[in-house]
Amino acid sequence: MEAGKGQVRIRQANIDDLDKIVPMFDAYRQFYKQPPDLELARTFLLERFQHNQSTIFLALDSKDDPLGFTQMYPSFSSGLARRIFVLNDLFVAPQARRRGVGHLLLQAAAEFGRKVGAARLTLSTAHDNTPAQALYEFSGWRRDHVFRTYTLPLGT
């Protein structure tokens, strides 16, 4: 897959990719105002791999250096009686932004969802994260104007 100025390879990540993903996952969390914590990031991702609780796609350059990742969690739609995926995380390293890496990661996630028979992918992003919103819309995602999302904080 091509993206911007060089070759970009997108592949499904596995537990052997942990060291490549952890720093990006920590940076992703920091973007959402969480304190830096590489050990927390490592533990969280390790548990997801060990329990097969998420699907992660990894973008790599020609030297096998990480450029970005996306992580999806399986869920279900009761109304459709089918599987869906929540695309919870999308991160592109600053040096790789605006080169098509995010779009390629979103395409890989969609291809995976289709392959396993999912009804849809869903995501949410911050209201002020307009660069991400532009990417999602460019990549064919549609903003929901029917449903409102609510959350119930359950403590720390």
Short mmCIF file of N, CA and C in Angstrom, two decimals, residues 48-127:
data_model
loop_
_atom_site.label_atom_id
_atom_site.label_comp_id
_atom_site.label_asym_id
_atom_site.label_seq_id
_atom_site.Cartn_x
_atom_site.Cartn_y
_atom_site.Cartn_z
N ARG A 48 -5.03 -7.40 26.25
CA ARG A 48 -5.90 -7.50 25.07
C ARG A 48 -5.42 -8.63 24.16
N PHE A 49 -4.10 -8.70 23.94
CA PHE A 49 -3.55 -9.77 23.10
C PHE A 49 -3.75 -11.13 23.75
N GLN A 50 -3.43 -11.23 25.03
CA GLN A 50 -3.50 -12.52 25.71
C GLN A 50 -4.92 -13.09 25.74
N HIS A 51 -5.91 -12.22 25.81
CA HIS A 51 -7.29 -12.67 25.92
C HIS A 51 -8.07 -12.52 24.60
N ASN A 52 -7.34 -12.17 23.54
CA ASN A 52 -7.95 -12.02 22.22
C ASN A 52 -9.17 -11.11 22.28
N GLN A 53 -8.99 -9.93 22.91
CA GLN A 53 -10.11 -9.03 23.15
C GLN A 53 -10.15 -7.83 22.20
N SER A 54 -9.18 -7.72 21.32
CA SER A 54 -9.22 -6.64 20.35
C SER A 54 -8.47 -7.08 19.10
N THR A 55 -8.67 -6.31 18.04
CA THR A 55 -7.94 -6.50 16.80
C THR A 55 -7.19 -5.20 16.53
N ILE A 56 -5.90 -5.31 16.32
CA ILE A 56 -5.06 -4.14 16.09
C ILE A 56 -4.42 -4.26 14.72
N PHE A 57 -4.47 -3.17 13.97
CA PHE A 57 -3.74 -3.08 12.70
C PHE A 57 -2.61 -2.09 12.89
N LEU A 58 -1.47 -2.42 12.31
CA LEU A 58 -0.24 -1.67 12.49
C LEU A 58 0.24 -1.19 11.13
N ALA A 59 0.61 0.09 11.05
CA ALA A 59 1.20 0.65 9.83
C ALA A 59 2.71 0.72 10.04
N LEU A 60 3.46 0.20 9.07
CA LEU A 60 4.91 0.15 9.14
C LEU A 60 5.51 0.76 7.88
N ASP A 61 6.67 1.41 8.03
CA ASP A 61 7.36 1.93 6.85
C ASP A 61 8.27 0.87 6.25
N SER A 62 9.03 1.22 5.26
CA SER A 62 9.87 0.25 4.56
C SER A 62 10.98 -0.33 5.44
N LYS A 63 11.30 0.36 6.54
CA LYS A 63 12.32 -0.14 7.48
C LYS A 63 11.68 -0.89 8.64
N ASP A 64 10.39 -1.12 8.57
CA ASP A 64 9.61 -1.80 9.61
C ASP A 64 9.43 -0.95 10.87
N ASP A 65 9.60 0.36 10.73
CA ASP A 65 9.35 1.27 11.85
C ASP A 65 7.85 1.58 11.89
N PRO A 66 7.28 1.66 13.10
CA PRO A 66 5.84 1.90 13.22
C PRO A 66 5.46 3.33 12.86
N LEU A 67 4.37 3.45 12.12
CA LEU A 67 3.84 4.75 11.70
C LEU A 67 2.49 5.05 12.34
N GLY A 68 1.77 4.02 12.76
CA GLY A 68 0.46 4.23 13.34
C GLY A 68 -0.21 2.89 13.63
N PHE A 69 -1.37 2.98 14.27
CA PHE A 69 -2.14 1.78 14.58
C PHE A 69 -3.60 2.15 14.74
N THR A 70 -4.44 1.15 14.63
CA THR A 70 -5.84 1.28 15.00
C THR A 70 -6.23 0.03 15.77
N GLN A 71 -7.11 0.20 16.74
CA GLN A 71 -7.55 -0.91 17.58
C GLN A 71 -9.07 -0.96 17.60
N MET A 72 -9.61 -2.15 17.39
CA MET A 72 -11.05 -2.35 17.38
C MET A 72 -11.43 -3.40 18.41
N TYR A 73 -12.58 -3.18 19.02
CA TYR A 73 -13.12 -4.12 19.99
C TYR A 73 -14.41 -4.72 19.45
N PRO A 74 -14.58 -6.04 19.59
CA PRO A 74 -15.81 -6.66 19.10
C PRO A 74 -16.99 -6.32 20.01
N SER A 75 -18.15 -6.18 19.39
CA SER A 75 -19.41 -5.98 20.10
C SER A 75 -20.50 -6.58 19.21
N PHE A 76 -21.74 -6.32 19.57
CA PHE A 76 -22.85 -6.87 18.81
C PHE A 76 -23.96 -5.85 18.72
N SER A 77 -24.74 -5.95 17.66
CA SER A 77 -25.95 -5.17 17.49
C SER A 77 -27.13 -6.09 17.73
N SER A 78 -27.89 -5.82 18.77
CA SER A 78 -29.08 -6.64 19.04
C SER A 78 -30.11 -6.45 17.95
N GLY A 79 -30.28 -5.22 17.48
CA GLY A 79 -31.27 -4.96 16.44
C GLY A 79 -30.97 -5.71 15.16
N LEU A 80 -29.72 -5.73 14.77
CA LEU A 80 -29.32 -6.43 13.54
C LEU A 80 -29.00 -7.90 13.78
N ALA A 81 -28.85 -8.27 15.04
CA ALA A 81 -28.45 -9.62 15.42
C ALA A 81 -27.17 -10.03 14.69
N ARG A 82 -26.21 -9.10 14.71
CA ARG A 82 -24.92 -9.34 14.05
C ARG A 82 -23.80 -8.68 14.84
N ARG A 83 -22.61 -9.11 14.52
CA ARG A 83 -21.42 -8.55 15.14
C ARG A 83 -21.14 -7.16 14.57
N ILE A 84 -20.61 -6.30 15.43
CA ILE A 84 -20.09 -4.99 15.03
C ILE A 84 -18.72 -4.83 15.68
N PHE A 85 -17.98 -3.84 15.27
CA PHE A 85 -16.71 -3.51 15.92
C PHE A 85 -16.70 -2.05 16.30
N VAL A 86 -16.19 -1.77 17.48
CA VAL A 86 -15.98 -0.40 17.94
C VAL A 86 -14.53 -0.06 17.65
N LEU A 87 -14.32 0.85 16.72
CA LEU A 87 -12.98 1.32 16.42
C LEU A 87 -12.66 2.38 17.47
N ASN A 88 -11.95 1.96 18.49
CA ASN A 88 -11.75 2.80 19.65
C ASN A 88 -10.52 3.69 19.53
N ASP A 89 -9.48 3.20 18.87
CA ASP A 89 -8.22 3.94 18.82
C ASP A 89 -7.73 4.05 17.38
N LEU A 90 -7.29 5.23 17.02
CA LEU A 90 -6.58 5.45 15.77
C LEU A 90 -5.50 6.47 16.06
N PHE A 91 -4.26 6.09 15.79
CA PHE A 91 -3.14 7.00 16.05
C PHE A 91 -2.15 6.89 14.91
N VAL A 92 -1.72 8.05 14.42
CA VAL A 92 -0.66 8.12 13.41
C VAL A 92 0.46 8.97 14.00
N ALA A 93 1.68 8.46 13.94
CA ALA A 93 2.84 9.18 14.46
C ALA A 93 2.94 10.54 13.78
N PRO A 94 3.34 11.57 14.52
CA PRO A 94 3.38 12.93 13.95
C PRO A 94 4.13 13.02 12.62
N GLN A 95 5.24 12.32 12.48
CA GLN A 95 6.03 12.41 11.25
C GLN A 95 5.34 11.72 10.06
N ALA A 96 4.30 10.95 10.32
CA ALA A 96 3.61 10.22 9.25
C ALA A 96 2.25 10.82 8.93
N ARG A 97 1.88 11.88 9.60
CA ARG A 97 0.55 12.46 9.39
C ARG A 97 0.46 13.16 8.03
N ARG A 98 -0.77 13.18 7.52
CA ARG A 98 -1.08 13.81 6.24
C ARG A 98 -0.38 13.12 5.07
N ARG A 99 -0.12 11.81 5.25
CA ARG A 99 0.50 11.01 4.19
C ARG A 99 -0.37 9.82 3.80
N GLY A 100 -1.60 9.77 4.33
CA GLY A 100 -2.51 8.70 3.96
C GLY A 100 -2.48 7.49 4.87
N VAL A 101 -1.65 7.52 5.92
CA VAL A 101 -1.51 6.37 6.81
C VAL A 101 -2.82 6.09 7.55
N GLY A 102 -3.45 7.13 8.07
CA GLY A 102 -4.72 6.95 8.78
C GLY A 102 -5.78 6.35 7.87
N HIS A 103 -5.85 6.83 6.65
CA HIS A 103 -6.82 6.30 5.68
C HIS A 103 -6.57 4.82 5.42
N LEU A 104 -5.30 4.43 5.27
CA LEU A 104 -4.97 3.03 5.03
C LEU A 104 -5.34 2.16 6.23
N LEU A 105 -5.13 2.67 7.43
CA LEU A 105 -5.52 1.92 8.63
C LEU A 105 -7.04 1.74 8.69
N LEU A 106 -7.78 2.78 8.36
CA LEU A 106 -9.24 2.67 8.35
C LEU A 106 -9.71 1.69 7.28
N GLN A 107 -9.05 1.68 6.13
CA GLN A 107 -9.40 0.72 5.09
C GLN A 107 -9.15 -0.71 5.56
N ALA A 108 -8.03 -0.93 6.23
CA ALA A 108 -7.72 -2.28 6.73
C ALA A 108 -8.76 -2.72 7.74
N ALA A 109 -9.18 -1.82 8.62
CA ALA A 109 -10.21 -2.15 9.60
C ALA A 109 -11.52 -2.52 8.91
N ALA A 110 -11.90 -1.75 7.90
CA ALA A 110 -13.14 -2.02 7.18
C ALA A 110 -13.06 -3.34 6.43
N GLU A 111 -11.93 -3.61 5.79
CA GLU A 111 -11.77 -4.89 5.08
C GLU A 111 -11.88 -6.07 6.04
N PHE A 112 -11.28 -5.93 7.22
CA PHE A 112 -11.36 -6.98 8.22
C PHE A 112 -12.82 -7.20 8.65
N GLY A 113 -13.52 -6.09 8.93
CA GLY A 113 -14.93 -6.20 9.33
C GLY A 113 -15.77 -6.91 8.29
N ARG A 114 -15.56 -6.54 7.03
CA ARG A 114 -16.31 -7.21 5.95
C ARG A 114 -15.96 -8.70 5.90
N LYS A 115 -14.68 -9.01 6.02
CA LYS A 115 -14.22 -10.40 5.93
C LYS A 115 -14.85 -11.29 6.99
N VAL A 116 -15.04 -10.75 8.20
CA VAL A 116 -15.60 -11.57 9.28
C VAL A 116 -17.12 -11.42 9.38
N GLY A 117 -17.73 -10.70 8.43
CA GLY A 117 -19.18 -10.60 8.38
C GLY A 117 -19.80 -9.62 9.34
N ALA A 118 -19.06 -8.63 9.79
CA ALA A 118 -19.61 -7.63 10.70
C ALA A 118 -20.61 -6.73 9.96
N ALA A 119 -21.59 -6.23 10.68
CA ALA A 119 -22.59 -5.34 10.11
C ALA A 119 -22.05 -3.93 9.92
N ARG A 120 -21.19 -3.50 10.84
CA ARG A 120 -20.66 -2.14 10.75
C ARG A 120 -19.49 -1.97 11.71
N LEU A 121 -18.78 -0.88 11.49
CA LEU A 121 -17.80 -0.36 12.44
C LEU A 121 -18.37 0.93 12.98
N THR A 122 -18.07 1.23 14.21
CA THR A 122 -18.53 2.47 14.81
C THR A 122 -17.37 3.11 15.57
N LEU A 123 -17.41 4.42 15.71
CA LEU A 123 -16.37 5.12 16.47
C LEU A 123 -16.93 6.41 17.02
N SER A 124 -16.19 6.98 17.93
CA SER A 124 -16.51 8.33 18.40
C SER A 124 -15.19 9.07 18.55
N THR A 125 -15.27 10.38 18.45
CA THR A 125 -14.08 11.22 18.60
C THR A 125 -14.49 12.51 19.28
N ALA A 126 -13.50 13.21 19.77
CA ALA A 126 -13.77 14.48 20.45
C ALA A 126 -14.40 15.48 19.48
N HIS A 127 -15.29 16.33 20.00
CA HIS A 127 -15.96 17.33 19.17
C HIS A 127 -14.95 18.26 18.49
#
